[in-house]
PDB file of C-alpha atoms and ligand atoms in Angstrom:
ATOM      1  CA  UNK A   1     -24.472 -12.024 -41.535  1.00 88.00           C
ATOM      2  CA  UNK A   2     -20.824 -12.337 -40.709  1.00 95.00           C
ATOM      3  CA  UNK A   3     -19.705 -10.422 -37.688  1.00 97.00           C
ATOM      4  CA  UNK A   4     -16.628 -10.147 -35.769  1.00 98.00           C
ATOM      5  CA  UNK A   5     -15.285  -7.421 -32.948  1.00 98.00           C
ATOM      6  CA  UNK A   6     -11.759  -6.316 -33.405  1.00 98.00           C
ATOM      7  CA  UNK A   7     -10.483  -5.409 -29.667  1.00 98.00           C
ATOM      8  CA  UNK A   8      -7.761  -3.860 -27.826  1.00 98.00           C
ATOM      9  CA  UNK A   9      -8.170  -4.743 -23.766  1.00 98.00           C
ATOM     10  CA  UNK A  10      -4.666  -4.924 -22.088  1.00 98.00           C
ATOM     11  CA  UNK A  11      -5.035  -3.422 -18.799  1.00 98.00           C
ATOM     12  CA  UNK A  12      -7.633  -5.263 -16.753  1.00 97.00           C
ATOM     13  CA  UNK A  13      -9.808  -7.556 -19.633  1.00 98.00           C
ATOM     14  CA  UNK A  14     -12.502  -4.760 -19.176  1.00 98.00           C
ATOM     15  CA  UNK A  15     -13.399  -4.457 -22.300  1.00 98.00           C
ATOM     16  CA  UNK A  16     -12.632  -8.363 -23.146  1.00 98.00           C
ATOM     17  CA  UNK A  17     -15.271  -9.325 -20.605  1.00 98.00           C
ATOM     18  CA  UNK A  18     -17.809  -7.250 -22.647  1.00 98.00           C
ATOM     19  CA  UNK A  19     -16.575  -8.783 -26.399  1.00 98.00           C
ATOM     20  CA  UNK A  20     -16.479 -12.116 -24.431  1.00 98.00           C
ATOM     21  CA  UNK A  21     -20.380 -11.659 -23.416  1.00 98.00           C
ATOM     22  CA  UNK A  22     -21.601 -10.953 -27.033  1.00 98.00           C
ATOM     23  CA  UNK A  23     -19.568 -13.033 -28.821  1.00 97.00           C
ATOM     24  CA  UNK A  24     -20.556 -16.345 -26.363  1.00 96.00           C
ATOM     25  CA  UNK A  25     -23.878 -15.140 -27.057  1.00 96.00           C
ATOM     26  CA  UNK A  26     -23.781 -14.634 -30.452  1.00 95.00           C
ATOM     27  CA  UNK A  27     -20.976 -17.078 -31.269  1.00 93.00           C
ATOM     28  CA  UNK A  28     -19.504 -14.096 -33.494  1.00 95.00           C
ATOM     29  CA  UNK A  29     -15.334 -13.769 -34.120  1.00 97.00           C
ATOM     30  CA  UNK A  30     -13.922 -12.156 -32.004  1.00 98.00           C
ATOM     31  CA  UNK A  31     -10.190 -10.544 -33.088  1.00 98.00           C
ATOM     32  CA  UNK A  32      -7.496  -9.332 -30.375  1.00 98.00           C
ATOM     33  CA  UNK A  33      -5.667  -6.513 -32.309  1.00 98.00           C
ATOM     34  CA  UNK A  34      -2.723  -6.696 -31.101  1.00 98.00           C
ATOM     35  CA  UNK A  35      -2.558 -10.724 -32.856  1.00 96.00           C
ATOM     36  CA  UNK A  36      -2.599 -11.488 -36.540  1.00 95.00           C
ATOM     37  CA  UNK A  37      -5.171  -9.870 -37.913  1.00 95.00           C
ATOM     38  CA  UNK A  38      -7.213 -11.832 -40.896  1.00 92.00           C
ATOM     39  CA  UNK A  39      -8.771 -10.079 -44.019  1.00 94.00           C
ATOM     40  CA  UNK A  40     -11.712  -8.695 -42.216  1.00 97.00           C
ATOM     41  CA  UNK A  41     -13.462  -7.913 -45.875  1.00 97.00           C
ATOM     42  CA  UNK A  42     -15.270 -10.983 -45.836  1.00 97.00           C
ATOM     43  CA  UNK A  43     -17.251  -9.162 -42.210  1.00 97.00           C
ATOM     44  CA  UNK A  44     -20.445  -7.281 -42.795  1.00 95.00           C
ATOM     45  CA  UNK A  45     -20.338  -6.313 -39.645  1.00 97.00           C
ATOM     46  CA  UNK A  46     -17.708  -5.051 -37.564  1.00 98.00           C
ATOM     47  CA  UNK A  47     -17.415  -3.780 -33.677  1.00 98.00           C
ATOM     48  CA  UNK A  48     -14.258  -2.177 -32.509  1.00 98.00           C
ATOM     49  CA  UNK A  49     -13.526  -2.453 -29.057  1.00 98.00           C
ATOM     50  CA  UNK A  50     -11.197  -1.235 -27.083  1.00 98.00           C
ATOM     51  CA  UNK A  51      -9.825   0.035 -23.336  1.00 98.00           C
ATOM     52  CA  UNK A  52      -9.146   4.024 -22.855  1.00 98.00           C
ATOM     53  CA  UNK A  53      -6.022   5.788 -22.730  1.00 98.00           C
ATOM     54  CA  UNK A  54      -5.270   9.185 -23.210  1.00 97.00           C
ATOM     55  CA  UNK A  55      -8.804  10.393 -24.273  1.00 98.00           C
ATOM     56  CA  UNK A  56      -8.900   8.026 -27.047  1.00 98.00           C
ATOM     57  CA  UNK A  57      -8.554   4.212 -28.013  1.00 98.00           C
ATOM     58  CA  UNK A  58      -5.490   2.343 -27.774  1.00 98.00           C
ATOM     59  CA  UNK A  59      -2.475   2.642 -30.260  1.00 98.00           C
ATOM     60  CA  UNK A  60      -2.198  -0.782 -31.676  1.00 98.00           C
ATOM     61  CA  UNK A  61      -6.005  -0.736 -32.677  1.00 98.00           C
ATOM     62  CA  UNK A  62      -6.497   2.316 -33.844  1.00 98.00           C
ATOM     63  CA  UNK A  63      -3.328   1.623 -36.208  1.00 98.00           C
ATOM     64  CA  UNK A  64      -5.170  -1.628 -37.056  1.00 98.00           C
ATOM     65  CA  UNK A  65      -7.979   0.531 -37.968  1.00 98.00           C
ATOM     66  CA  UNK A  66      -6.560   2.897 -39.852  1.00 98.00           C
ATOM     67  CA  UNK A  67      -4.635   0.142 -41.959  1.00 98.00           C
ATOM     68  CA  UNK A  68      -6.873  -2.865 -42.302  1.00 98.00           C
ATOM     69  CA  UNK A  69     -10.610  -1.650 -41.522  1.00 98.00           C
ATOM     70  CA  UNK A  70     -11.912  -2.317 -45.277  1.00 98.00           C
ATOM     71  CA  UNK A  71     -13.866   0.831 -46.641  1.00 98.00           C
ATOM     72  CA  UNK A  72     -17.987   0.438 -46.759  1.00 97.00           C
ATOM     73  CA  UNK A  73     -18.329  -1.788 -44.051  1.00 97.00           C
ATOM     74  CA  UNK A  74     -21.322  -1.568 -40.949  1.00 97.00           C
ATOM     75  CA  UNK A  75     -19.363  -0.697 -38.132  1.00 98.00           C
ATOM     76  CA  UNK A  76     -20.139  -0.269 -33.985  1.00 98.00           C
ATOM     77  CA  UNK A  77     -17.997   0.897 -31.360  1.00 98.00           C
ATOM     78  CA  UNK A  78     -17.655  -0.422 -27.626  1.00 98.00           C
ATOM     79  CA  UNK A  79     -15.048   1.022 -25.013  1.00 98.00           C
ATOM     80  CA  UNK A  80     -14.618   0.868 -21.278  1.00 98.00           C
ATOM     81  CA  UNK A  81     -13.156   3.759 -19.334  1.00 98.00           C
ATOM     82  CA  UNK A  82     -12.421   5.281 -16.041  1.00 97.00           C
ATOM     83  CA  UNK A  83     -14.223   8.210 -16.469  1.00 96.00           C
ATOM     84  CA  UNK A  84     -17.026   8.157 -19.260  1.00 95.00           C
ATOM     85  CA  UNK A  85     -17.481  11.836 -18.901  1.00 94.00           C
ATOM     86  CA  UNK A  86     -17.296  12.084 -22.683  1.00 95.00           C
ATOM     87  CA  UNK A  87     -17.465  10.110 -26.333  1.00 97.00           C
ATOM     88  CA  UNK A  88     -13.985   8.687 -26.162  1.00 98.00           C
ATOM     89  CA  UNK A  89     -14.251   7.083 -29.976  1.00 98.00           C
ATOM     90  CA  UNK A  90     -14.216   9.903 -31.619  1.00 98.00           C
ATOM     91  CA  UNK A  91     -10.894   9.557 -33.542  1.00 98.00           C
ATOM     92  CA  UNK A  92     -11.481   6.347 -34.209  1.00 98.00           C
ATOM     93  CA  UNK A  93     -15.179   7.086 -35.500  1.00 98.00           C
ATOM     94  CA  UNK A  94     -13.509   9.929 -38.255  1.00 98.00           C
ATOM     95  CA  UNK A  95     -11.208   7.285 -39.580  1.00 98.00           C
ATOM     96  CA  UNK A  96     -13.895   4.992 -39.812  1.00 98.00           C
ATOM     97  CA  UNK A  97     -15.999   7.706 -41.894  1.00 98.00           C
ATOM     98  CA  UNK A  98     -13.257   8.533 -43.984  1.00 98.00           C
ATOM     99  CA  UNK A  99     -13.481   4.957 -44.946  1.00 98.00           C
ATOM    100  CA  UNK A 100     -17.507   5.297 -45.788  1.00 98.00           C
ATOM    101  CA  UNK A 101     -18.269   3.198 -43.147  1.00 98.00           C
ATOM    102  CA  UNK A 102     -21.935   3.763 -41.626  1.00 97.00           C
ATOM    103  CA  UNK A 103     -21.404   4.084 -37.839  1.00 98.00           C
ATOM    104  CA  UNK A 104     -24.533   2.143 -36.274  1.00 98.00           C
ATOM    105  CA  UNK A 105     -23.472   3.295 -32.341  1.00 98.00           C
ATOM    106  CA  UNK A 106     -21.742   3.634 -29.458  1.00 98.00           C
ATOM    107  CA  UNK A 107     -21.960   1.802 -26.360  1.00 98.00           C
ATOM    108  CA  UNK A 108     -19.283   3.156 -23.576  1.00 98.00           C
ATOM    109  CA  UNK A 109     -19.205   2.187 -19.755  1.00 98.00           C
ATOM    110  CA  UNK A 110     -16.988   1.873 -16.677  1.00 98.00           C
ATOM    111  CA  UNK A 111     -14.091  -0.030 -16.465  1.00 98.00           C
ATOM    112  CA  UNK A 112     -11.916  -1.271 -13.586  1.00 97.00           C
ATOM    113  CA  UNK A 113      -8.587   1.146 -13.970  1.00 97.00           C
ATOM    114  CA  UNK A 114      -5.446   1.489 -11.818  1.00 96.00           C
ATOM    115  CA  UNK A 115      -3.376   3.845 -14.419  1.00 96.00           C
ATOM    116  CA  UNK A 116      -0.792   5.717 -12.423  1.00 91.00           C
ATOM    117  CA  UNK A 117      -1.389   7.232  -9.042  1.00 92.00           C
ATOM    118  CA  UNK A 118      -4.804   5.169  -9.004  1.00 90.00           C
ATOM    119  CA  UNK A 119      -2.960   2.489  -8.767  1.00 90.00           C
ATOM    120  CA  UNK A 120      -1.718   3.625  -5.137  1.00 88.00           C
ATOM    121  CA  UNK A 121      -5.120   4.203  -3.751  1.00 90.00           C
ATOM    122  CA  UNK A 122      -6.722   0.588  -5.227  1.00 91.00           C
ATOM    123  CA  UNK A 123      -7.487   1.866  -8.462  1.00 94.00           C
ATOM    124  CA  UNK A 124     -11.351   2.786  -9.262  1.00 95.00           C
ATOM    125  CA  UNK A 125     -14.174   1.197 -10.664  1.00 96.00           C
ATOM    126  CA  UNK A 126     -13.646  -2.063  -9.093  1.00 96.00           C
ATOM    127  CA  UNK A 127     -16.343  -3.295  -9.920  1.00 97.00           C
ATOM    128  CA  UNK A 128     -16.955  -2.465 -13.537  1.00 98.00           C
ATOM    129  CA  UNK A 129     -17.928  -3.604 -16.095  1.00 98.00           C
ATOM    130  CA  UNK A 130     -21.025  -4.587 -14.157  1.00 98.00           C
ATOM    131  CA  UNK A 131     -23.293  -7.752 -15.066  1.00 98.00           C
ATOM    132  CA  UNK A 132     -25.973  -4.673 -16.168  1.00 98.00           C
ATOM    133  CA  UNK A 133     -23.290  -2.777 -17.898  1.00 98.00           C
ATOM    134  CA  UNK A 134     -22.333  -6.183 -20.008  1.00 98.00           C
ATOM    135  CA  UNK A 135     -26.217  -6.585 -20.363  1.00 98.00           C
ATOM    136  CA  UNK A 136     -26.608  -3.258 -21.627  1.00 98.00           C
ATOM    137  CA  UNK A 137     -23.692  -3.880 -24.087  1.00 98.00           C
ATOM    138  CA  UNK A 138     -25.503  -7.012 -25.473  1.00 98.00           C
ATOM    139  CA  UNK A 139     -28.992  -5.573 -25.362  1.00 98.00           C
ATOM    140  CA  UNK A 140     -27.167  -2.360 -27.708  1.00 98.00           C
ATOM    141  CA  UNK A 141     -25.643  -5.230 -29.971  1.00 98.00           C
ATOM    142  CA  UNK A 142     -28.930  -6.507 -30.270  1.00 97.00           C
ATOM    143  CA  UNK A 143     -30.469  -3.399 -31.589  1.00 97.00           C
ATOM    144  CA  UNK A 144     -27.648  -3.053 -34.027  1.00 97.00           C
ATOM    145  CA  UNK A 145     -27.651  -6.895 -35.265  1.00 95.00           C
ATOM    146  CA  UNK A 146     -31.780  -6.274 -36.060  1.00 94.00           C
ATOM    147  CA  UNK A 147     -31.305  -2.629 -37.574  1.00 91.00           C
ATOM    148  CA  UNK A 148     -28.492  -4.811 -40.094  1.00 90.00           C
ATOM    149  CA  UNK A 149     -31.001  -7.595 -40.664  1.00 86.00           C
ATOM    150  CA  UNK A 150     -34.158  -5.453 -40.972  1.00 78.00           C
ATOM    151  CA  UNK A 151     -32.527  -3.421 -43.842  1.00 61.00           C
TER     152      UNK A 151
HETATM  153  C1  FMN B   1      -2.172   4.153 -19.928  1.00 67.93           C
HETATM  154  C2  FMN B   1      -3.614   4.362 -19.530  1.00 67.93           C
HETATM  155  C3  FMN B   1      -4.238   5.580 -19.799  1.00 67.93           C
HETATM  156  C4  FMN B   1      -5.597   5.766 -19.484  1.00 67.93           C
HETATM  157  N1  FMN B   1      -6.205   6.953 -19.827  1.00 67.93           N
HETATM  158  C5  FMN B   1      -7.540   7.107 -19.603  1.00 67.93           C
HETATM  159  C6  FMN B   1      -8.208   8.299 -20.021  1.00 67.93           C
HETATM  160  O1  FMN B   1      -7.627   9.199 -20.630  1.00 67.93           O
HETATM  161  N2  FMN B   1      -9.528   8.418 -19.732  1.00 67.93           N
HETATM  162  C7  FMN B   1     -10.238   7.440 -19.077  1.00 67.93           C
HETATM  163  O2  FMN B   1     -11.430   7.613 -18.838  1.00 67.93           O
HETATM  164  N3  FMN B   1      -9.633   6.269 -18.690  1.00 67.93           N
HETATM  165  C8  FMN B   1      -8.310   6.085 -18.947  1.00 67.93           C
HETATM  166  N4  FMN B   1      -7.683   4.903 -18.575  1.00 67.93           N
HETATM  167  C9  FMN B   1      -8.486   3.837 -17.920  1.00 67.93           C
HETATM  168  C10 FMN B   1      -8.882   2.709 -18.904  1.00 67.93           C
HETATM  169  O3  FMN B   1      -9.449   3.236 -20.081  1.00 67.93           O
HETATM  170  C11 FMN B   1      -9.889   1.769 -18.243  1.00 67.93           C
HETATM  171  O4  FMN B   1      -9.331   1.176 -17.106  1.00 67.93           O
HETATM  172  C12 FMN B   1     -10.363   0.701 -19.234  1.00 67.93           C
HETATM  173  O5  FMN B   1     -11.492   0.054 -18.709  1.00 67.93           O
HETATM  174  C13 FMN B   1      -9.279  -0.328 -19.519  1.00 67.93           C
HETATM  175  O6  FMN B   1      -9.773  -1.245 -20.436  1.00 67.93           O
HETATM  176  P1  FMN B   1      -9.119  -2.668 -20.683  1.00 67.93           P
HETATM  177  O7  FMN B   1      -9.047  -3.391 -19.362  1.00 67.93           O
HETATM  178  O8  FMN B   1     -10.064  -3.312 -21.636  1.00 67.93           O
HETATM  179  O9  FMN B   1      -7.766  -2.438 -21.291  1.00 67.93           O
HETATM  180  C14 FMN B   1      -6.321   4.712 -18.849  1.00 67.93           C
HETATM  181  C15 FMN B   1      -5.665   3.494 -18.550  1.00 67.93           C
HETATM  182  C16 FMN B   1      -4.339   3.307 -18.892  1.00 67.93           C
HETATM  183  C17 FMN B   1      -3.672   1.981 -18.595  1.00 67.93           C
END
């Protein structure tokens, strides 16, 4: 099955470091949104990744996924945060259903962030993503990859 994660991760590599996990393990494409983005129709399978800002996904790839996310494709979501206090793709998630994309998860966690007046007290989560947190990320990529293959 071809698979690839689309991602946005400019502040710290947060979310990168997560993509980078899976995708090493996997040895699955992985596609920075804000470079040139191939025809993604030939995926069957695609994550979209990204950092927080704002309560919702970065700009660039949620324009990338409004614009070039083909329609009836399997897709997953992964974001890191400061606070993961609530479901931060949801925006992203409706475009992706108005597409008639089946939405096979969620998987958000911690991130390192220094945005604004963080910055001036060391930022927070310094230590997220965590080695469990990018475990848990692979292990929930995992049960996606089997649901797609058992169908
Ligand atoms: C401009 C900006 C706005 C942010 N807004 C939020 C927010 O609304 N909620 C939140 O939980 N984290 C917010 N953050 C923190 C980031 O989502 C967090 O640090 C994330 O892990 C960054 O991911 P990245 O390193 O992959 O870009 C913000 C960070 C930046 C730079």
């Amino acid at each position: 099955m071809e698979t690839a994660i689309l991602f946005e991760s400019y502040h710290h590599g947060n979310t990168k470091k997560i993509c980078d996990a899976i995708g090493q393990k996997y040895g699955i494409t992985l596609i920075d949104a804000r470079g040139p983005i191939e025809d993604l129709e030939k995926y069957d399978l695609i994550g979209l990744a990204s950092g927080v800002a704002y309560g919702k996904y970065y700009k660039t790839i949620t324009d990338v996924i409004r614009n070039k996310l083909p329609h009836n494709k399997n897709v997953f979501f992964i974001y890191t945060c400061g606070n993961p206090n609530k479901d931060y793709s949801m925006q992203v998630k409706e475009i992706a259903a108005g597409k008639n994309c089946t939405i096979l998860g969620v998987y958000g966690c911690k991130g390192y962030d220094t945005y604004g007046p963080l910055k001036l007290i060391g930022g927070i989560n310094k230590e997220n993503p965590t080695a469990d947190e990018i475990n848990e990320a692979i292990k929930f990529f995992e049960n996606i990859l089997r649901r797609c293959t058992d169908e």
